[in-house]
XYZ file of C-alpha atoms in Angstrom:
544
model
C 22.877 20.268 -7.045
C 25.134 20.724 -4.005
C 23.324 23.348 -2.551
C 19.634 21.685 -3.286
C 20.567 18.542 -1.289
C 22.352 20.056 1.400
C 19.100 22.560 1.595
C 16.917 19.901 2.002
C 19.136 17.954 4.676
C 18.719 21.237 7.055
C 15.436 21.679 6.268
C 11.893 20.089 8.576
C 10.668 18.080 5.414
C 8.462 15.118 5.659
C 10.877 12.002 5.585
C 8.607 10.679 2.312
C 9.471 14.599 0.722
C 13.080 14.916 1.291
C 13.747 11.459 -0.184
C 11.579 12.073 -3.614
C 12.709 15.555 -3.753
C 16.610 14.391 -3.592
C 15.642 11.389 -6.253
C 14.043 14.513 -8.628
C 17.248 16.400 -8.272
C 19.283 13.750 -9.194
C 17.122 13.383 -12.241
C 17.499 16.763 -13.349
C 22.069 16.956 -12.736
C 22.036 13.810 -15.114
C 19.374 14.275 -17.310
C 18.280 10.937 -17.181
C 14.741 9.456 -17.888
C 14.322 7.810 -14.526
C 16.225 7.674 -11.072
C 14.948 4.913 -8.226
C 15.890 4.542 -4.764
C 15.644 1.226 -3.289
C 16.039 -0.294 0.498
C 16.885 -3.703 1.061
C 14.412 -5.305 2.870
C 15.795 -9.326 3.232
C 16.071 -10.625 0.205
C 13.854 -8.075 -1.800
C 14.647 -4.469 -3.047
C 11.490 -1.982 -2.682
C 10.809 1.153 -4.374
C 10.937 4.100 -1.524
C 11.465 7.018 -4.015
C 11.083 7.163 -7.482
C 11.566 9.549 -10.516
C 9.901 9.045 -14.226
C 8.911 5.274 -13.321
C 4.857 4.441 -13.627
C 3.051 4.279 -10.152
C 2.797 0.956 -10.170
C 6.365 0.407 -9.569
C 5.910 1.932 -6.084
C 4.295 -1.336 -4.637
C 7.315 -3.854 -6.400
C 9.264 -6.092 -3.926
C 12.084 -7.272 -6.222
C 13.545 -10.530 -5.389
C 17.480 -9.698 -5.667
C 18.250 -13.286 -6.625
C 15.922 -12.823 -9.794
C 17.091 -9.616 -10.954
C 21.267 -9.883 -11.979
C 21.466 -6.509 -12.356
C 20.074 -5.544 -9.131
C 22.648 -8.255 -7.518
C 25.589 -7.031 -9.424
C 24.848 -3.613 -8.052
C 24.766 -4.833 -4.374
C 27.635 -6.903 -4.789
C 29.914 -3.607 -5.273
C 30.815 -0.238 -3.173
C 31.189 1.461 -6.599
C 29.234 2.477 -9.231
C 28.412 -0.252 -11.617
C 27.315 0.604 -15.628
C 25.661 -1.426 -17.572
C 26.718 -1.697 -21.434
C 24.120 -0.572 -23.789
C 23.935 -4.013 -25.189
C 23.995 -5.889 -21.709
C 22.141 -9.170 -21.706
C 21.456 -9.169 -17.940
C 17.431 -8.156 -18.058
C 16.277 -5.435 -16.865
C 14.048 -4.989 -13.620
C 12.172 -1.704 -15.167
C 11.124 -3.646 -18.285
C 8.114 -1.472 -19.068
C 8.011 0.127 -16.148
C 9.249 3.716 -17.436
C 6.591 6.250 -17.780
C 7.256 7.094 -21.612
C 7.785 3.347 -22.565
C 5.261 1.944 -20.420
C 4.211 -1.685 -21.384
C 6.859 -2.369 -23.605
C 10.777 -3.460 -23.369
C 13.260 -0.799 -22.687
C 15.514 -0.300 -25.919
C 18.921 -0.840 -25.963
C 19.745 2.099 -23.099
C 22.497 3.318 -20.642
C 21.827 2.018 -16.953
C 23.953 2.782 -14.032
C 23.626 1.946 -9.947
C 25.531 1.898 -6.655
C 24.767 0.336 -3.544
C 24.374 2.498 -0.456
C 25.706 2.019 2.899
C 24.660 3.236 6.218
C 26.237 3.299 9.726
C 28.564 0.089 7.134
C 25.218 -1.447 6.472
C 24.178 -1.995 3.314
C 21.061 -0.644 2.837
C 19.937 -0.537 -0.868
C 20.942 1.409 -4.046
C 20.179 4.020 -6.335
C 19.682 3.543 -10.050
C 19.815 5.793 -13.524
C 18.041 4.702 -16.640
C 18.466 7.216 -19.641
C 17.278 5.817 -22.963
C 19.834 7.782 -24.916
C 22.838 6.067 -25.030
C 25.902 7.598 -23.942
C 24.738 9.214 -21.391
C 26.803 7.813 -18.294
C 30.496 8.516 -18.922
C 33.531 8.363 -17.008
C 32.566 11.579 -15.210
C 29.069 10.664 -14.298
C 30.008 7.504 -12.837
C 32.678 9.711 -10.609
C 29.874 12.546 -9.896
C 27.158 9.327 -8.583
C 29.854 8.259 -6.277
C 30.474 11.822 -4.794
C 26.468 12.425 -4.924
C 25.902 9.316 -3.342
C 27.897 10.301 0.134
C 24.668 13.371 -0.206
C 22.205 10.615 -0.708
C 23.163 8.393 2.449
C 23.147 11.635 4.418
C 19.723 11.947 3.595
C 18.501 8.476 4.510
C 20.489 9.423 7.872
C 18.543 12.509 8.651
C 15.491 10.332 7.774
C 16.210 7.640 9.910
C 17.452 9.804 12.931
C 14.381 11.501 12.492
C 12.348 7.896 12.526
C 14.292 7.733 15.655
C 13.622 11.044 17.485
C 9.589 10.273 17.098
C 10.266 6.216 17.784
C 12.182 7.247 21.167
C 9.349 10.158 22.096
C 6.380 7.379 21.330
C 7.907 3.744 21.701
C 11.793 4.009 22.842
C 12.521 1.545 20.019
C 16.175 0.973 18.598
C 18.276 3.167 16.024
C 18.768 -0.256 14.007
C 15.140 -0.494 13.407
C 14.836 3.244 11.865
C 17.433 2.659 9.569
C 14.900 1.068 7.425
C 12.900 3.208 5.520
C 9.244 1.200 5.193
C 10.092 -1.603 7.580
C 6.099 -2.766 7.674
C 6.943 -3.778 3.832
C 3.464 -5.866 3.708
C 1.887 -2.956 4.901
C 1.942 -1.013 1.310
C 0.340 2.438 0.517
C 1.212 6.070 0.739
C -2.544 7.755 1.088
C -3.236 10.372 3.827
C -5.645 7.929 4.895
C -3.086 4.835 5.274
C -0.655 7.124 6.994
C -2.792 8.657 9.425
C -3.707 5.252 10.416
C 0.148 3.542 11.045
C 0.758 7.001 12.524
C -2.188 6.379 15.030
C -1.514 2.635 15.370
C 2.102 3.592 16.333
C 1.162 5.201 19.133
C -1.306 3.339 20.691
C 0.810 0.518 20.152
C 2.863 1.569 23.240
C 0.080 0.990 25.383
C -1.462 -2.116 26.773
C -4.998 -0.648 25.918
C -7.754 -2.843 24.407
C -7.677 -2.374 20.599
C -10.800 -3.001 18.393
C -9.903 -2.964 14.740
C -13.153 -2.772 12.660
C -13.703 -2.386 9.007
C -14.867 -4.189 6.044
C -13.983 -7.903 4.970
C -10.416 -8.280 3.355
C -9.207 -4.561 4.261
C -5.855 -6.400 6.065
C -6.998 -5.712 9.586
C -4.648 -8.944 10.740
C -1.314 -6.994 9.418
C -2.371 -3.873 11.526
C -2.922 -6.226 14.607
C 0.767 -7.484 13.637
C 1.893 -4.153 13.653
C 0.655 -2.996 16.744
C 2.028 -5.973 18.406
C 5.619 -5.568 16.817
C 5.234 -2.076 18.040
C 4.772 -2.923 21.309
C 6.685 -3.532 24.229
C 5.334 -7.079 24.209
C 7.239 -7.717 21.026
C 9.346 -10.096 22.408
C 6.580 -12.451 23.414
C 4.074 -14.349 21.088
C 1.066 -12.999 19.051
C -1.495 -15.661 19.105
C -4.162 -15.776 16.804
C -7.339 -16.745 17.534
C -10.177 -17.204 14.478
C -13.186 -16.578 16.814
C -15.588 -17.411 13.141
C -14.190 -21.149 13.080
C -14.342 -21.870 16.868
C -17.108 -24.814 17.407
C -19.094 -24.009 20.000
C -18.219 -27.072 22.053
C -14.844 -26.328 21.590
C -14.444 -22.713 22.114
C -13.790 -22.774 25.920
C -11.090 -25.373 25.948
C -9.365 -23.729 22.811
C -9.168 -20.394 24.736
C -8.465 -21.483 28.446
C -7.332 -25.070 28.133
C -8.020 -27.759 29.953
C -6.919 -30.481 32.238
C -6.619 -34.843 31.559
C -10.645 -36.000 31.456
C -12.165 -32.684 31.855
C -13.976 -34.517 28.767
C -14.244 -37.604 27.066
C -10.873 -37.312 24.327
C -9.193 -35.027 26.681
C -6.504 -37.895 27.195
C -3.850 -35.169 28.638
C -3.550 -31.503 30.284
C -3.814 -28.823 27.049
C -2.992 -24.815 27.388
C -5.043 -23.125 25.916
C -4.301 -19.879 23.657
C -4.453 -17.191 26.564
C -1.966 -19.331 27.974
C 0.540 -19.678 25.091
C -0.333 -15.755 24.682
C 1.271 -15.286 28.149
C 3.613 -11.732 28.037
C 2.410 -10.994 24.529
C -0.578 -10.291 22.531
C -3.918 -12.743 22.102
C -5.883 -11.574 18.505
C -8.943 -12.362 18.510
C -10.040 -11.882 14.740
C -13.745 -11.855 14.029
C -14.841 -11.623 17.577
C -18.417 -10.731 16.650
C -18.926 -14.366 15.563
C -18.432 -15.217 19.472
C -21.413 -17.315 20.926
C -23.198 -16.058 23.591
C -21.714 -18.520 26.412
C -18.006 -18.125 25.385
C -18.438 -13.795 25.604
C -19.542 -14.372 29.299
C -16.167 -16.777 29.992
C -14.142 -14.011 27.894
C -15.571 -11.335 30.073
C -15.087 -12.871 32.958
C -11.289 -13.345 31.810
C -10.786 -9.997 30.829
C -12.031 -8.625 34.070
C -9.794 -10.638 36.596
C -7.305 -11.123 34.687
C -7.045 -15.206 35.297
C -8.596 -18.031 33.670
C -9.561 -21.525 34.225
C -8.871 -24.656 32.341
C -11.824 -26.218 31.322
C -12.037 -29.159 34.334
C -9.786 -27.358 36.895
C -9.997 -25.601 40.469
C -7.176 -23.294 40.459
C -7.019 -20.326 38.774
C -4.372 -19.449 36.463
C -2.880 -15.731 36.395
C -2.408 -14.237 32.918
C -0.381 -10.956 31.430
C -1.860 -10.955 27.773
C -2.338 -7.523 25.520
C -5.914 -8.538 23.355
C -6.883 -6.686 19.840
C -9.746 -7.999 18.429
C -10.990 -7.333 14.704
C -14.721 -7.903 13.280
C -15.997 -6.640 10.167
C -18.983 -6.426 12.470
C -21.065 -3.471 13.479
C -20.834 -4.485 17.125
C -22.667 -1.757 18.437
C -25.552 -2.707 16.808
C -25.379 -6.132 17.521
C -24.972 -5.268 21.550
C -28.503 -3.417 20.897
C -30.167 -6.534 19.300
C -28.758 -9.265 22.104
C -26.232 -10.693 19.683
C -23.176 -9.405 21.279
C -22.911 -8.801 25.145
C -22.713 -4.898 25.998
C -19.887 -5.358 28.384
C -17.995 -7.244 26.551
C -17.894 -4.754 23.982
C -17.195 -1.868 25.893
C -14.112 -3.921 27.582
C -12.688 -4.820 23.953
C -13.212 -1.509 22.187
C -11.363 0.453 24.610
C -9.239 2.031 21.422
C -11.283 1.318 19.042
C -9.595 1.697 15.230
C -11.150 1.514 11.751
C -9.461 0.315 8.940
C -10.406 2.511 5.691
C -11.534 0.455 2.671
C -9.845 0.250 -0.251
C -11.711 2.624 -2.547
C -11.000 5.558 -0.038
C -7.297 5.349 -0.431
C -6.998 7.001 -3.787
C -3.575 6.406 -5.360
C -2.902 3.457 -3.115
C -4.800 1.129 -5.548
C -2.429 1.116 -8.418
C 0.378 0.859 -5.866
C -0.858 -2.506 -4.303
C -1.459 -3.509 -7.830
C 2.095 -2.869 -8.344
C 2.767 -5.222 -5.450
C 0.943 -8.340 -6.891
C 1.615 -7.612 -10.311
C 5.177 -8.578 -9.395
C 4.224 -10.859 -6.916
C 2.505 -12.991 -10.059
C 5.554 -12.282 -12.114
C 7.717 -14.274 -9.791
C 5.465 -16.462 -9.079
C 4.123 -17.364 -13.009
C 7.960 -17.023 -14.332
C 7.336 -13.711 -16.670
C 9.316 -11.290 -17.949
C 7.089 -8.460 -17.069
C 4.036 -8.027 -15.970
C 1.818 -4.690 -16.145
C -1.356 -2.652 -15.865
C -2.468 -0.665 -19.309
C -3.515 2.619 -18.880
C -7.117 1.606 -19.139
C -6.721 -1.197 -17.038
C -5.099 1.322 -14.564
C -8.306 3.833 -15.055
C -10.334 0.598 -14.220
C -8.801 -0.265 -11.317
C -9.038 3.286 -10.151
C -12.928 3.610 -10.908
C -14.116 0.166 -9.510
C -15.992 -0.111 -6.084
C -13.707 -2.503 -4.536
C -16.539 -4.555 -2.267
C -13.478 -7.311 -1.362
C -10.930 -4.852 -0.864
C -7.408 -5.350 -0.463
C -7.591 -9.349 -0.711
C -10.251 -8.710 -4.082
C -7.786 -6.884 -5.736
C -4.834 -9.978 -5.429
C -7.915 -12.112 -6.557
C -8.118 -10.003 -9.845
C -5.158 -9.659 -10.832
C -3.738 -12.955 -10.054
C -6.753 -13.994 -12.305
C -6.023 -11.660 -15.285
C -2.408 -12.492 -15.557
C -3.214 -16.339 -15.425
C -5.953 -15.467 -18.435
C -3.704 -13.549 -20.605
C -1.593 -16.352 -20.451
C -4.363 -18.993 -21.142
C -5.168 -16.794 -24.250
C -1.458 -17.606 -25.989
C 0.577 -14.718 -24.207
C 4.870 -16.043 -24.329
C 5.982 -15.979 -20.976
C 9.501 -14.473 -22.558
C 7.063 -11.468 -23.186
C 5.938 -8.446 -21.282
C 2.080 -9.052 -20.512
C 0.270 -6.143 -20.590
C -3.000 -6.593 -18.560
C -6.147 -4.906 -20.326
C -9.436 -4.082 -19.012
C -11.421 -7.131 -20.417
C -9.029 -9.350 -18.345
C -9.722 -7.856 -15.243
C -13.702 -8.443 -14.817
C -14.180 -4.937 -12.914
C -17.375 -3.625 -12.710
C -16.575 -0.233 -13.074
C -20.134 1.497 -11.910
C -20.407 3.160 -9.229
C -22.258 1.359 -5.989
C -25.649 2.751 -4.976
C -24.343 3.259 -1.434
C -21.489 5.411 -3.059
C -23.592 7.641 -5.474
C -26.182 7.885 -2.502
C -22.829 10.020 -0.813
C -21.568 11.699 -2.974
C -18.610 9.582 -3.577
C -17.174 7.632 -6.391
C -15.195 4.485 -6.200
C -11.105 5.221 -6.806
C -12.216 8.764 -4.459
C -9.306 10.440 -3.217
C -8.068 10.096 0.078
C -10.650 12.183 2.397
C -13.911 10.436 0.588
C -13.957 13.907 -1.557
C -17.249 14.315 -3.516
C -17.090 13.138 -7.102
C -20.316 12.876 -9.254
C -17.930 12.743 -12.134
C -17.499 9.621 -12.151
C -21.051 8.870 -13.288
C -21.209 11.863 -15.806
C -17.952 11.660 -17.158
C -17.747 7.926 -18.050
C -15.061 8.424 -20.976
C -15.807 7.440 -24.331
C -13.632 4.702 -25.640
C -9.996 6.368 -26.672
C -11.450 9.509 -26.450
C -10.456 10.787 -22.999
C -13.044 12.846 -23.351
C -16.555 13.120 -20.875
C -19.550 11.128 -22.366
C -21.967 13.255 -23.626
C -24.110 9.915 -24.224
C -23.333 9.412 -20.262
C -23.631 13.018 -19.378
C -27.432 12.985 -20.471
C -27.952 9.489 -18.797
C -26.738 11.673 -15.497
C -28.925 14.089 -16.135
C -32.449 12.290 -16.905
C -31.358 10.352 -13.647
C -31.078 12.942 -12.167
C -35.233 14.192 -12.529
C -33.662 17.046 -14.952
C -34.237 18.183 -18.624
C -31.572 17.961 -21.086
C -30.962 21.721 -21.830
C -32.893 22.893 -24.976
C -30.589 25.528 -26.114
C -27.353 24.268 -28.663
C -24.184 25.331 -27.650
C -21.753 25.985 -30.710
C -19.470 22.719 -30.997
C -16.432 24.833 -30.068
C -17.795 26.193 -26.857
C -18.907 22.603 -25.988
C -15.764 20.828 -27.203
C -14.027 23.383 -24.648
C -16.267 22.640 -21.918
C -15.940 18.629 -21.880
C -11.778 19.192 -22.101
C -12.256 21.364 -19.441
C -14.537 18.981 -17.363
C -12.044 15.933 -18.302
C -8.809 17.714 -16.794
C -10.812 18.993 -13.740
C -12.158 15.097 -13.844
C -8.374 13.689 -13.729
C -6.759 16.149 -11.594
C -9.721 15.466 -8.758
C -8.600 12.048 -9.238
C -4.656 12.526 -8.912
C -5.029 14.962 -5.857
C -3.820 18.031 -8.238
C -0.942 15.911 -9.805
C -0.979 17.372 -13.165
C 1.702 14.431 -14.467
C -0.761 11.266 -13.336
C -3.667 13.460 -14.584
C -1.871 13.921 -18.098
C -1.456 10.281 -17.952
C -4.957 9.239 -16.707
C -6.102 11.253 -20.185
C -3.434 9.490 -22.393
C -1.498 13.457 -22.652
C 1.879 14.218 -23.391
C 2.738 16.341 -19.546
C 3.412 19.519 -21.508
C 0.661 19.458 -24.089
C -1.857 19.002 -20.853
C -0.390 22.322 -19.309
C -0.659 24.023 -23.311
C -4.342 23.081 -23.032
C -5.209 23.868 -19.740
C -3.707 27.441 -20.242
C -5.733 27.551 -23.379
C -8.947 26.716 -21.279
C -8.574 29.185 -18.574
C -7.827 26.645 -16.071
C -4.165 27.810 -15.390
């Protein structure tokens, strides 16, 4: 295991790669059931590589005062194990991939906190449901594999470093955290590409126009760019353009001085002012009247403003990102939104993806609020069936990011209202979640399915292959309802029932590894497989 590590130190990997790849490899030496590497971010411990743990757990922030184990751990330089029979509770309740949903059996657990640069910076954890399977001489082997494992976050975070110093010049102390935009949570090509872009950009004092749908989180990407920025030292006002009275809108913005109007009993800065050095956001811009766009023009072009009753001008150094959900151009061509305004704010302009084109992502934010309403509800566990995961993957998402906290907030509180123990892990099904899991018109009119992979690939499946309950199978019920929509014929000819039993496996697999980007272990779990009976099939079906 030596070697492997040390390969992938030396090797250009992908910081995401190297870690997973040295959290598999510790898997395999100790032939365990599931390794997890965890930063500490505050007072939380996140997920940043994982081996045999459910997707979900990806998007978990666990609170170290809640979890004793995860304390005990930190609270040590060597390797703690846990006694088969330990009655501290156990943060991957349910969480493992082959006992999803339900407590982990009495099972060995060992972790060690890791250090870097003398910092503590997180720990790495073994579950193995036999028991016995950490002795003396494992716990000795973690602590020498562990000196491998900090030299990997090291190459990581130097390499953080070399691209933070060639884009931003920022400080070594902020690479050595892994994910440090925590509430920022996803691992698509399409979220990645986007903090990548929004990193760079950031450096600049550029205009920034973040656009996208409602509740897509386009006020934590206006945080980021700001604490990316060289104004991050300064404020980040925010400014909600949509609840701005008209009357009001001037002196909230510029200020103004003692009688400028009747209440105005004293001088008042206004938000440009207490913006000064640092960045003003001005979310939902588009909801702007008319007569405030030609102040905020005038602003933006000389670079002064005016309180609202004075003479002298006031000079101001102020970075502005705006956000709408908006389509601005549009508007500039019916007379709702001035044309020069818009050209001055979307100097950069940035769009935030949507929630259904981020693939994977979904069950990973669900992850995040599913333990977000643990805490918060006082559970034991809290987690996503398989078919409430499938659910969740297939629905259109028309709130987005902030629809998805809705539901599952919702669906815990409702499995408790319906007699659930709170000493119990709650498994959240399907019928709690109130998903409408067709496809939008807008979506089958291109080609694309809700829960698409990253890259809005074409998926009709998802109409044709709606799965019969427990089957896992396509719908041939559904697969006819395709086709008469379609304008076609269902075909006259019979097809012997082995031939067509063969063909819906084979469309199912193709169906779940479309889904799961070619990830033949979430596809076997999308279709309720064992991993290794998926592979004996799909060799049997030509498909490997």
């Amino acid at each position: 295991m030596d070697q492997l590590i040390l390969a992938d130190l030396v090797t250009d990997l992908p910081n995401a790669v190297r870690l997973q790849r040295t959290v598999h490899t510790l898997r395999e030496h100790f032939e365990c059931d599931a390794v997890g590497l965890l930063s500490l971010d505050d007072d939380s411990l996140r997920l940043v590589a994982a081996a045999g743990l459910a997707h979900e757990a990806l998007g978990r922030r666990f609170v170290v005062a809640q979890h004793p184990r995860f304390a005990t751990i930190l609270s040590r330089r060597e390797p703690t194990w846990f006694e088969p029979g330990s009655m501290l509770a156990d943060p991957y309740d349910g969480l493992l991939d082959d006992k999803k949903g339900v407590p982990l059996p009495v099972h060995d657990c060992l972790g060690m906190s890791l250090y870097i640069e003398g910092r503590l910076w997180g720990a790495v954890t073994l579950d193995a449901l036999a028991v016995g399977a950490f002795d003396s001489a494992a716990l000795a082997e973690l602590q020498r594999y562990t000196l491998m494992l900090e030299a990997a976050i090291r190459v990581t975070a130097l390499e953080r470093e070399n691209r933070s110093l060639r884009q931003l010049g920022s400080s070594l102390s902020g690479a050595l955290q892994i994910a440090d935009e925590s509430e920022i949570v996803g691992e698509s090509d399409a979220i990645t590409q986007l903090l990548h872009e929004l990193d760079v950009v950031a450096d600049s004092d550029l205009p920034v126009l973040l656009t996208g749908e409602t509740g897509v989180g386009k006020e934590l990407f206006a945080r980021r760019l700001h604490r990316r920025s060289r104004r991050n030292q300064k404020p980040m006002v925010h400014v909600n353009c949509a609840a701005l009275p008209e009357s009001l809108a001037e002196s909230e913005l510029f200020g103004h001085v003692k009688g400028a109007f009747s209440g105005a009993s004293s001088d008042r800065a206004g938000r440009f002012e207490a913006a000064q050095g640092g960045t003003l956001f001005l979310d939902e811009v588009g909801e702007l009247p008319l007569s405030v766009q030609a102040k905020l023009l005038r602003t933006l072009q000389n670079g002064e403003i005016q309180r609202l009753g004075a003479d002298q001008a006031i000079k101001t150094d102020v970075r502005i990102i705006a956000a709408t959900n908006r389509q601005l151009k549009e508007h500039t061509r019916a007379g709702d939104f001035r044309a020069d305004l818009y050209h001055r704010l979307s100097v950069y302009p940035v769009h935030i993806p949507p929630l259904r084109e981020r693939g994977r992502d979904i069950l990973i934010l669900a992850g995040h609020f599913l333990e977000f309403s643990r805490a918060r509800l006082g559970l034991r566990g809290l987690r996503l069936s398989y078919a409430a995961e499938r659910a969740l993957m297939h629905y259109a998402w028309p709130g987005n990011v902030r629809e998805l906290e809705h539901v599952i907030s919702r669906a815990a509180l409702k499995t408790l209202s319906r007699g659930a123990s709170r000493d119990q892990i709650l498994t959240l099904d399907p019928d709690v979640l109130d998903v409408d899991t067709a496809p939008l018109a807008s979506d089958a009119e291109a080609g694309n399915s809700p829960g698409a992979a990253p890259g809005g690939t074409p998926e009709t499946a998802d109409a044709q292959y709606a799965a019969e309950p427990g089957s896992g199978l396509p719908s041939h019920r559904s697969s006819l309802a395709a086709a008469s929509a379609a304008g076609h014929a269902a075909p006259q000819a019979v097809m012997p029932l082995r031939a067509a039993t063969d063909n819906y496996q084979r469309q199912a697999i193709q169906h779940a590894l479309l889904h799961t980007q070619n990830n033949w272990a979430q596809a076997a779990r999308l279709l309720e497989l064992d991993a290794s009976n998926l592979h004996k099939l799909a060799r049997k079906l030509g498909l490997k």
